[in-house]
C-alpha cells in the first residue's frame, strides 16, 4: 500500500469552530492512525484478520469510552471530541472504528447508564484500558430491523437467570470478553444482561467470507441454557428504548466516522488526479474529473457542518434521536457515493489494495446497513416530520 500522505480537507474553516482540546484530540488520533493503522490495515483486510495489536493503542488514545467519566477509566471528553476521534479512526478503516464504537457506545455506555455501581467498577476501567473487549448483541437471525420481535429470553431460576437464544452479525463477538445481551424476561420485557466468556453454554462462532469490514471480526452469540448470575442484569432501564438509547450514541459516532472515510477517498483521488497524466495533461485539468472532485468537497463540507452542529446539540443535551438518524443516513450515503466516484478517478488502480478507496467502499456497505439501515433511518425522519410510523 502507498505511504499515507493524507491531508484533511477543511473548505469552510471548520477548525475555527473547534476548541484547542478538540484539535489536540483530533490531531493525536490522526497521528496515531498514520503511524499504527495505515501501515498494517491493508494486510489485515486482505487476510480478514482483526489487528488485535491495535487494542492497546486505541485505549491509549482514549478511543474506548472517550465521554465516560475519568473516575471509571474513561477520558471524560465531550461529544464533539468523541466524534472527531471516530472520524479519524474511520479515516484509517471502518472496522477499527467499529471496535471503538462498540466498546464505547454499545458496551461501556449501557453499563454506565443502566448498570449498578458494582458493575461500573468491575467492568468500565477494564474496558477503557482494553484489558476487556466487549460486544453488543441485539440483532437475531429473524429480527434485524425489528429488534422488538426478538426471541432470546431468560427465566428467573431463583439464584440465577437461565438464558436461551441466538444473536447474529455481532461485531467483535469471536474474541469479546463480555457481551451486552438484550433478551426478554417471562413477561416479554426487554432487559440487558452482561454475559461473560467462559459461562457454560455460551459460544461465539465467527462469521466468515465477508467482502466488507474484513479487518473487523463478526460472529454469532449462542446461548444454550446459560446460567447468568443475577448481579449481571443491568437494572436501571428496560424495554426496547434501552438498547435504542445506546444506538443513538453509536449512530452519532458513525455520522462522524463516515466523514473520515469520505475525506480519505477524496484526498486520495485529488492527489491522484493532479499526478496522473493522460493525453499529455493531468486528468485534474479535465472538467469531468473536476465535477467529481468539486461535488465531493461540497458534500464533505455539508456533512462536516451537520456533524459539528449535532455534536454541539448533544453537548447541550438537546439532540433528538431523529436528528441523529438524519446525520447517520446522510453522512454514510455521502461517503459511499464519494468512495464510488473516487474509485473511478483512479481508473484501474482504484480496484487495487495499493490505495484505500476500494476497502472504504466495501466497508461502507456494512456501515450503511448496521446501526439501522438506510431505509429505517429515512422512515425515522418520515415519522418525525409526519407523526406516522411507516415501519
Ligand atoms: P418503537 O415503538 O418506535 O420504540 C420502542 C421504544 O423505544 C423508544 N425509542 C428510543 N429510545 C431511545 N433512542 C431511540 N433512538 C429510540 N427510538 C425509539 C420509544 O420511545 C419506545 O419507548 P417506550 O418507552 O414507549 O417503550 O419501536 P419499534 O419496534 O416500532 O421500532 C422502531 C425502529 C424501527 C426505529 C427501531 O426498531 C430501530 O431503530 N430498528 C433498527 C435496528 C438497529 O438499528 N439495529 C442495530 C443493531 S446494533 C448494530 O448494528 C451494531 S453495529 C456495530 C458496529 O459499529 O460494528
Ligand atoms: P433486515 O431487517 O432483514 O432488512 C432487509 C432489507 O429490508 C433492508 O434493506 C431494510 O432496509 C429493509 N426493511 C426492513 N424493514 C423495513 C420496513 N419496515 N420498511 C421498508 N424496508 C424495510 N447487530 C448487533 O446487534 N450488534 C452488532 O455488533 C452488529 N454488528 C454488525 C456488523 C456487520 C458487519 C453487519 C453487516 C451487521 C451488524 N449488525 C449488528 C446487524 C445490523 O444491525 C443489521 O444487519 C441491520 O440492523 C439490518 O438487519 P438485517 O440484516 O436483518 O436486515
PDB file of C-alpha atoms in Angstrom, residues 110-225:
ATOM      1  CA  UNK A 110     -25.094   0.833  28.756  1.00  0.00           C
ATOM      2  CA  UNK A 111     -23.056  -0.271  31.770  1.00  0.00           C
ATOM      3  CA  UNK A 112     -22.519   3.387  32.699  1.00  0.00           C
ATOM      4  CA  UNK A 113     -26.162   4.397  32.125  1.00  0.00           C
ATOM      5  CA  UNK A 114     -28.119   1.305  33.156  1.00  0.00           C
ATOM      6  CA  UNK A 115     -25.686  -0.625  35.368  1.00  0.00           C
ATOM      7  CA  UNK A 116     -25.169  -0.809  39.133  1.00  0.00           C
ATOM      8  CA  UNK A 117     -22.228   0.871  40.838  1.00  0.00           C
ATOM      9  CA  UNK A 118     -20.643  -2.581  41.273  1.00  0.00           C
ATOM     10  CA  UNK A 119     -20.989  -3.325  37.537  1.00  0.00           C
ATOM     11  CA  UNK A 120     -19.460   0.046  36.662  1.00  0.00           C
ATOM     12  CA  UNK A 121     -16.488  -0.507  38.968  1.00  0.00           C
ATOM     13  CA  UNK A 122     -15.999  -4.090  37.845  1.00  0.00           C
ATOM     14  CA  UNK A 123     -16.169  -3.590  34.078  1.00  0.00           C
ATOM     15  CA  UNK A 124     -15.635   0.031  32.979  1.00  0.00           C
ATOM     16  CA  UNK A 125     -11.940   0.507  33.895  1.00  0.00           C
ATOM     17  CA  UNK A 126     -11.018  -2.802  32.234  1.00  0.00           C
ATOM     18  CA  UNK A 127     -12.976  -1.871  29.109  1.00  0.00           C
ATOM     19  CA  UNK A 128     -11.348   1.580  28.997  1.00  0.00           C
ATOM     20  CA  UNK A 129      -7.854   0.083  29.222  1.00  0.00           C
ATOM     21  CA  UNK A 130      -8.567  -2.580  26.589  1.00  0.00           C
ATOM     22  CA  UNK A 131      -7.981  -5.396  29.079  1.00  0.00           C
ATOM     23  CA  UNK A 132     -11.577  -6.419  28.302  1.00  0.00           C
ATOM     24  CA  UNK A 133     -13.213  -6.171  24.884  1.00  0.00           C
ATOM     25  CA  UNK A 134     -16.994  -6.167  24.710  1.00  0.00           C
ATOM     26  CA  UNK A 135     -19.681  -6.768  22.117  1.00  0.00           C
ATOM     27  CA  UNK A 136     -23.372  -5.883  21.783  1.00  0.00           C
ATOM     28  CA  UNK A 137     -25.999  -8.485  20.951  1.00  0.00           C
ATOM     29  CA  UNK A 138     -29.269  -7.080  19.661  1.00  0.00           C
ATOM     30  CA  UNK A 139     -29.755  -8.477  16.124  1.00  0.00           C
ATOM     31  CA  UNK A 140     -31.100 -12.014  15.728  1.00  0.00           C
ATOM     32  CA  UNK A 141     -31.380 -14.293  12.689  1.00  0.00           C
ATOM     33  CA  UNK A 142     -35.077 -13.412  12.292  1.00  0.00           C
ATOM     34  CA  UNK A 143     -35.063  -9.913  13.810  1.00  0.00           C
ATOM     35  CA  UNK A 144     -32.762  -7.287  12.307  1.00  0.00           C
ATOM     36  CA  UNK A 145     -34.568  -4.017  11.592  1.00  0.00           C
ATOM     37  CA  UNK A 146     -37.286  -5.114  14.014  1.00  0.00           C
ATOM     38  CA  UNK A 147     -35.361  -5.940  17.201  1.00  0.00           C
ATOM     39  CA  UNK A 148     -38.544  -5.625  19.284  1.00  0.00           C
ATOM     40  CA  UNK A 149     -39.572  -9.042  17.920  1.00  0.00           C
ATOM     41  CA  UNK A 150     -36.535 -10.768  19.498  1.00  0.00           C
ATOM     42  CA  UNK A 151     -36.992 -14.278  20.891  1.00  0.00           C
ATOM     43  CA  UNK A 152     -33.815 -14.570  23.009  1.00  0.00           C
ATOM     44  CA  UNK A 153     -35.168 -14.956  26.535  1.00  0.00           C
ATOM     45  CA  UNK A 154     -34.276 -15.560  30.158  1.00  0.00           C
ATOM     46  CA  UNK A 155     -36.137 -17.202  33.004  1.00  0.00           C
ATOM     47  CA  UNK A 156     -35.818 -16.474  36.716  1.00  0.00           C
ATOM     48  CA  UNK A 157     -34.459 -19.613  38.387  1.00  0.00           C
ATOM     49  CA  UNK A 158     -34.222 -18.202  41.904  1.00  0.00           C
ATOM     50  CA  UNK A 159     -30.491 -17.715  42.355  1.00  0.00           C
ATOM     51  CA  UNK A 160     -29.715 -17.097  38.633  1.00  0.00           C
ATOM     52  CA  UNK A 161     -31.268 -16.401  35.217  1.00  0.00           C
ATOM     53  CA  UNK A 162     -31.363 -19.089  32.512  1.00  0.00           C
ATOM     54  CA  UNK A 163     -30.619 -17.547  29.091  1.00  0.00           C
ATOM     55  CA  UNK A 164     -31.523 -19.126  25.730  1.00  0.00           C
ATOM     56  CA  UNK A 165     -31.451 -17.882  22.149  1.00  0.00           C
ATOM     57  CA  UNK A 166     -29.066 -16.596  19.485  1.00  0.00           C
ATOM     58  CA  UNK A 167     -27.742 -13.319  18.116  1.00  0.00           C
ATOM     59  CA  UNK A 168     -26.039 -12.830  14.778  1.00  0.00           C
ATOM     60  CA  UNK A 169     -23.897 -10.238  12.971  1.00  0.00           C
ATOM     61  CA  UNK A 170     -22.172  -9.268  16.204  1.00  0.00           C
ATOM     62  CA  UNK A 171     -19.014  -7.146  15.838  1.00  0.00           C
ATOM     63  CA  UNK A 172     -16.108  -8.402  17.987  1.00  0.00           C
ATOM     64  CA  UNK A 173     -18.060 -11.437  19.241  1.00  0.00           C
ATOM     65  CA  UNK A 174     -15.383 -14.017  18.332  1.00  0.00           C
ATOM     66  CA  UNK A 175     -12.896 -12.607  20.843  1.00  0.00           C
ATOM     67  CA  UNK A 176     -15.004 -10.466  23.185  1.00  0.00           C
ATOM     68  CA  UNK A 177     -14.588 -11.000  26.926  1.00  0.00           C
ATOM     69  CA  UNK A 178     -18.119  -9.826  27.680  1.00  0.00           C
ATOM     70  CA  UNK A 179     -21.348  -9.417  25.715  1.00  0.00           C
ATOM     71  CA  UNK A 180     -24.149  -6.957  26.412  1.00  0.00           C
ATOM     72  CA  UNK A 181     -27.131  -9.133  25.535  1.00  0.00           C
ATOM     73  CA  UNK A 182     -30.699  -7.922  25.070  1.00  0.00           C
ATOM     74  CA  UNK A 183     -33.280 -10.565  25.971  1.00  0.00           C
ATOM     75  CA  UNK A 184     -36.900 -10.836  27.082  1.00  0.00           C
ATOM     76  CA  UNK A 185     -37.987 -11.953  30.550  1.00  0.00           C
ATOM     77  CA  UNK A 186     -41.026 -14.156  31.199  1.00  0.00           C
ATOM     78  CA  UNK A 187     -43.326 -11.117  30.857  1.00  0.00           C
ATOM     79  CA  UNK A 188     -41.812 -10.263  27.441  1.00  0.00           C
ATOM     80  CA  UNK A 189     -39.971  -7.170  28.749  1.00  0.00           C
ATOM     81  CA  UNK A 190     -36.508  -6.496  27.242  1.00  0.00           C
ATOM     82  CA  UNK A 191     -33.555  -6.284  29.671  1.00  0.00           C
ATOM     83  CA  UNK A 192     -29.789  -6.027  29.235  1.00  0.00           C
ATOM     84  CA  UNK A 193     -27.564  -8.781  30.676  1.00  0.00           C
ATOM     85  CA  UNK A 194     -23.779  -8.869  30.924  1.00  0.00           C
ATOM     86  CA  UNK A 195     -22.729 -12.315  29.688  1.00  0.00           C
ATOM     87  CA  UNK A 196     -19.107 -13.285  30.334  1.00  0.00           C
ATOM     88  CA  UNK A 197     -16.890 -15.538  28.211  1.00  0.00           C
ATOM     89  CA  UNK A 198     -16.484 -18.884  29.912  1.00  0.00           C
ATOM     90  CA  UNK A 199     -20.081 -19.146  31.120  1.00  0.00           C
ATOM     91  CA  UNK A 200     -21.237 -22.677  30.307  1.00  0.00           C
ATOM     92  CA  UNK A 201     -23.427 -22.906  27.191  1.00  0.00           C
ATOM     93  CA  UNK A 202     -22.188 -19.581  25.748  1.00  0.00           C
ATOM     94  CA  UNK A 203     -20.385 -19.787  22.378  1.00  0.00           C
ATOM     95  CA  UNK A 204     -19.347 -17.190  19.778  1.00  0.00           C
ATOM     96  CA  UNK A 205     -18.745 -18.736  16.319  1.00  0.00           C
ATOM     97  CA  UNK A 206     -17.121 -16.419  13.759  1.00  0.00           C
ATOM     98  CA  UNK A 207     -18.858 -15.400  10.515  1.00  0.00           C
ATOM     99  CA  UNK A 208     -16.538 -15.893   7.531  1.00  0.00           C
ATOM    100  CA  UNK A 209     -16.463 -14.880   3.863  1.00  0.00           C
ATOM    101  CA  UNK A 210     -17.367 -11.206   4.302  1.00  0.00           C
ATOM    102  CA  UNK A 211     -16.437  -8.823   1.477  1.00  0.00           C
ATOM    103  CA  UNK A 212     -16.900  -5.875   3.840  1.00  0.00           C
ATOM    104  CA  UNK A 213     -15.345  -4.905   7.194  1.00  0.00           C
ATOM    105  CA  UNK A 214     -12.759  -7.599   6.622  1.00  0.00           C
ATOM    106  CA  UNK A 215     -10.468  -6.150   9.308  1.00  0.00           C
ATOM    107  CA  UNK A 216     -13.265  -6.495  11.885  1.00  0.00           C
ATOM    108  CA  UNK A 217     -14.290  -9.808  13.439  1.00  0.00           C
ATOM    109  CA  UNK A 218     -18.012 -10.562  13.199  1.00  0.00           C
ATOM    110  CA  UNK A 219     -19.811 -13.533  14.699  1.00  0.00           C
ATOM    111  CA  UNK A 220     -22.768 -15.033  16.493  1.00  0.00           C
ATOM    112  CA  UNK A 221     -23.693 -15.320  20.150  1.00  0.00           C
ATOM    113  CA  UNK A 222     -25.315 -18.634  21.065  1.00  0.00           C
ATOM    114  CA  UNK A 223     -26.957 -19.155  24.461  1.00  0.00           C
ATOM    115  CA  UNK A 224     -27.788 -22.735  25.341  1.00  0.00           C
ATOM    116  CA  UNK A 225     -29.137 -22.762  28.899  1.00  0.00           C
TER     117      UNK A 225
END
